[in-house]
GROMACS .gro file of C-alpha atoms in nm:
model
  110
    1UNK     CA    1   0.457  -0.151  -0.063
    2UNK     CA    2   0.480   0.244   0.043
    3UNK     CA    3   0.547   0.243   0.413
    4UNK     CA    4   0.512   0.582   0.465
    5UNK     CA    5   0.751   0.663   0.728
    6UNK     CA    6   0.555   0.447   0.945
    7UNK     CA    7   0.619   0.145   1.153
    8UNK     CA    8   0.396  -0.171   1.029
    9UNK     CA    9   0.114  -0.123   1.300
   10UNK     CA   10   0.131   0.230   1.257
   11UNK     CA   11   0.085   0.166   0.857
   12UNK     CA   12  -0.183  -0.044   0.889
   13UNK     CA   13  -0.405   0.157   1.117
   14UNK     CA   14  -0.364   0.462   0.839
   15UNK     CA   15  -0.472   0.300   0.544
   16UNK     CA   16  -0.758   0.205   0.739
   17UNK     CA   17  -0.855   0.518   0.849
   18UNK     CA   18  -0.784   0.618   0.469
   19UNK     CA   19  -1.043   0.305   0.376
   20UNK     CA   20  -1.270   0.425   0.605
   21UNK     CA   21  -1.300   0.794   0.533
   22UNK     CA   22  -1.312   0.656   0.164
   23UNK     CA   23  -1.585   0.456   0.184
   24UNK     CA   24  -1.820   0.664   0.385
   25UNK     CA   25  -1.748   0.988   0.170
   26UNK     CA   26  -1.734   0.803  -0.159
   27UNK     CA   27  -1.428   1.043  -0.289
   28UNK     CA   28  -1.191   1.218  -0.172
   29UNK     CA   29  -0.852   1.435  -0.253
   30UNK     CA   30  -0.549   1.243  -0.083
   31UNK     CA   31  -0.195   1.222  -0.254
   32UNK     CA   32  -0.139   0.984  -0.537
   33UNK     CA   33   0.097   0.746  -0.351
   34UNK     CA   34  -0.211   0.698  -0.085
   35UNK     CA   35  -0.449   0.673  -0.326
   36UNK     CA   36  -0.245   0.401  -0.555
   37UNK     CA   37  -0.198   0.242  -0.188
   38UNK     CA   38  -0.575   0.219  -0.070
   39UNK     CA   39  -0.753   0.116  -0.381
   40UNK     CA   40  -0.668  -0.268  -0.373
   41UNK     CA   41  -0.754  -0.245  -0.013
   42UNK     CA   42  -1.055  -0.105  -0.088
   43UNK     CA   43  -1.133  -0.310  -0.403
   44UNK     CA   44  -1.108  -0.632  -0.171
   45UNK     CA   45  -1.315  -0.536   0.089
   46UNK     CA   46  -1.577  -0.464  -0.215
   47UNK     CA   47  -1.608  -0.816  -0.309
   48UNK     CA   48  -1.615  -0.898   0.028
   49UNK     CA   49  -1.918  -0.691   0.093
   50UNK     CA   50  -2.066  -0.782  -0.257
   51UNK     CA   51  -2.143  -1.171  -0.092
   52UNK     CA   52  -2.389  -1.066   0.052
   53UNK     CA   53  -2.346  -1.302   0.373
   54UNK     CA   54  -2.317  -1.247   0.730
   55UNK     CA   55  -2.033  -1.369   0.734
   56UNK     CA   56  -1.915  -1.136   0.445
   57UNK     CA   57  -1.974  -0.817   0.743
   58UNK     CA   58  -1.798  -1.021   1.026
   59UNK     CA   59  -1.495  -0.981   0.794
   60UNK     CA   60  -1.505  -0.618   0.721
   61UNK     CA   61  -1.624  -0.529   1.084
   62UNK     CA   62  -1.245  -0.686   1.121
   63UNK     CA   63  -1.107  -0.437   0.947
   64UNK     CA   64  -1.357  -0.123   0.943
   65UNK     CA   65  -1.521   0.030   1.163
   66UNK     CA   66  -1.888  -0.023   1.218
   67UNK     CA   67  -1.996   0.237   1.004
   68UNK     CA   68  -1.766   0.199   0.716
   69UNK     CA   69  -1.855  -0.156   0.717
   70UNK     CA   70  -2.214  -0.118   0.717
   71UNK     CA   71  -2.183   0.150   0.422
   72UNK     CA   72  -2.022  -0.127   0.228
   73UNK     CA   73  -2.224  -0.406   0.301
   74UNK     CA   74  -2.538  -0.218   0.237
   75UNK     CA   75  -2.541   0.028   0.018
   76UNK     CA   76  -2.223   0.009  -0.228
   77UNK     CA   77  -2.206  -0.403  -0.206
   78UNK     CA   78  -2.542  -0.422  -0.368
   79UNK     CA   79  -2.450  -0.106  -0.593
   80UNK     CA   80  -2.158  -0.259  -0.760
   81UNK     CA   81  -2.291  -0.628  -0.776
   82UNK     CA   82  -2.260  -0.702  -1.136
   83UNK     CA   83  -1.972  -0.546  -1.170
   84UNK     CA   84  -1.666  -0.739  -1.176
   85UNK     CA   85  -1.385  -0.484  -1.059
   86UNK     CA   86  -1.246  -0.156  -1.159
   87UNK     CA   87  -1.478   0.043  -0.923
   88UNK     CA   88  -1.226   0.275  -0.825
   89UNK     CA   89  -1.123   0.532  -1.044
   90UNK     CA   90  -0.744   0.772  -0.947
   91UNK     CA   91  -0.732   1.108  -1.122
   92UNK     CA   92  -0.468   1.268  -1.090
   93UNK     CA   93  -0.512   1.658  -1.051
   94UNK     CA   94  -0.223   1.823  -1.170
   95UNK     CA   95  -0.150   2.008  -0.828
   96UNK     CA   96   0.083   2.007  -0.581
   97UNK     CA   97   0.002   2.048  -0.175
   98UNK     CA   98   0.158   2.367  -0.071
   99UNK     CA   99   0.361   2.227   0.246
  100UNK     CA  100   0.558   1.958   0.098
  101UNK     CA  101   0.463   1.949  -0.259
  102UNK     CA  102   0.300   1.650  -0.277
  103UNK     CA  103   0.103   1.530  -0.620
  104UNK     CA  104  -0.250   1.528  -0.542
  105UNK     CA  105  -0.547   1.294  -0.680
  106UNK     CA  106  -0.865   1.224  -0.668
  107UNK     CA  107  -1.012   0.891  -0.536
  108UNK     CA  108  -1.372   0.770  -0.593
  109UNK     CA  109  -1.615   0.522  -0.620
  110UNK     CA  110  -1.734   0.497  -1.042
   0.00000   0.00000   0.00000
C-alpha cells in the first residue's frame, strides 16, 4: 500500500476524494501510483452498486459522498451489470508533471 506521505486518516480521506472525483467525471489524468491505488477501490464499490439494493447505497453513502454514490448506484451500477470486472482501464501517457516529474495516466471507466 502507497501511503503517500500521509498519515492513515489523512490517506484515506484522499483516495476518497480521488474515488469521488473519479466517479462523477468518469476519467481523469492523476499520476500512475494514484491511479494503480484507486482502481480496486473503485472496482469494489462497483459491485457494490451493481446489487442493486438499498442496502447496496447505505454502503457507498459510507464511503462517498451523496453524489458520487448516487452516480454509482444509478447510472454506472446498471451500466456495467453484466460485466464481471475489469471496468477500469490505466493508460499510461508517457509524460511527466512539470513540478516534480511525476508519471502521469489516464483513469477511466471502459
Amino acid at each position: 500500500m502507497r501511503t503517500f506521505h500521509r498519515t492513515r486518516g489523512d490517506r484515506k480521506l484522499f483516495l476518497q476524494s480521488i474515488a469521488h472525483n473519479l466517479v462523477i467525471r468518469e476519467r481523469m489524468v492523476t499520476t500512475v501510483a494514484r491511479a494503480k491505488e484507486i482502481r480496486p477501490m473503485v472496482e469494489r464499490l462497483l459491485s457494490v452498486a451493481k446489487q442493486g439494493k438499498l442496502s447496496s447505497f447505505r454502503r457507498l453513502l459510507a464511503i462517498l459522498p451523496k453524489r458520487s454514490s448516487e452516480k454509482l448506484f444509478r447510472d454506472l451500477g446498471p451500466r456495467y451489470r453484466d460485466r464481471r470486472g475489469g471496468a477500469l482501464r490505466i493508460v499510461k501517457q508517457g509524460k511527466r508533471r512539470k513540478r516534480d516529474g511525476a508519471e502521469t495516466a489516464l483513469i477511466e471507466f471502459v
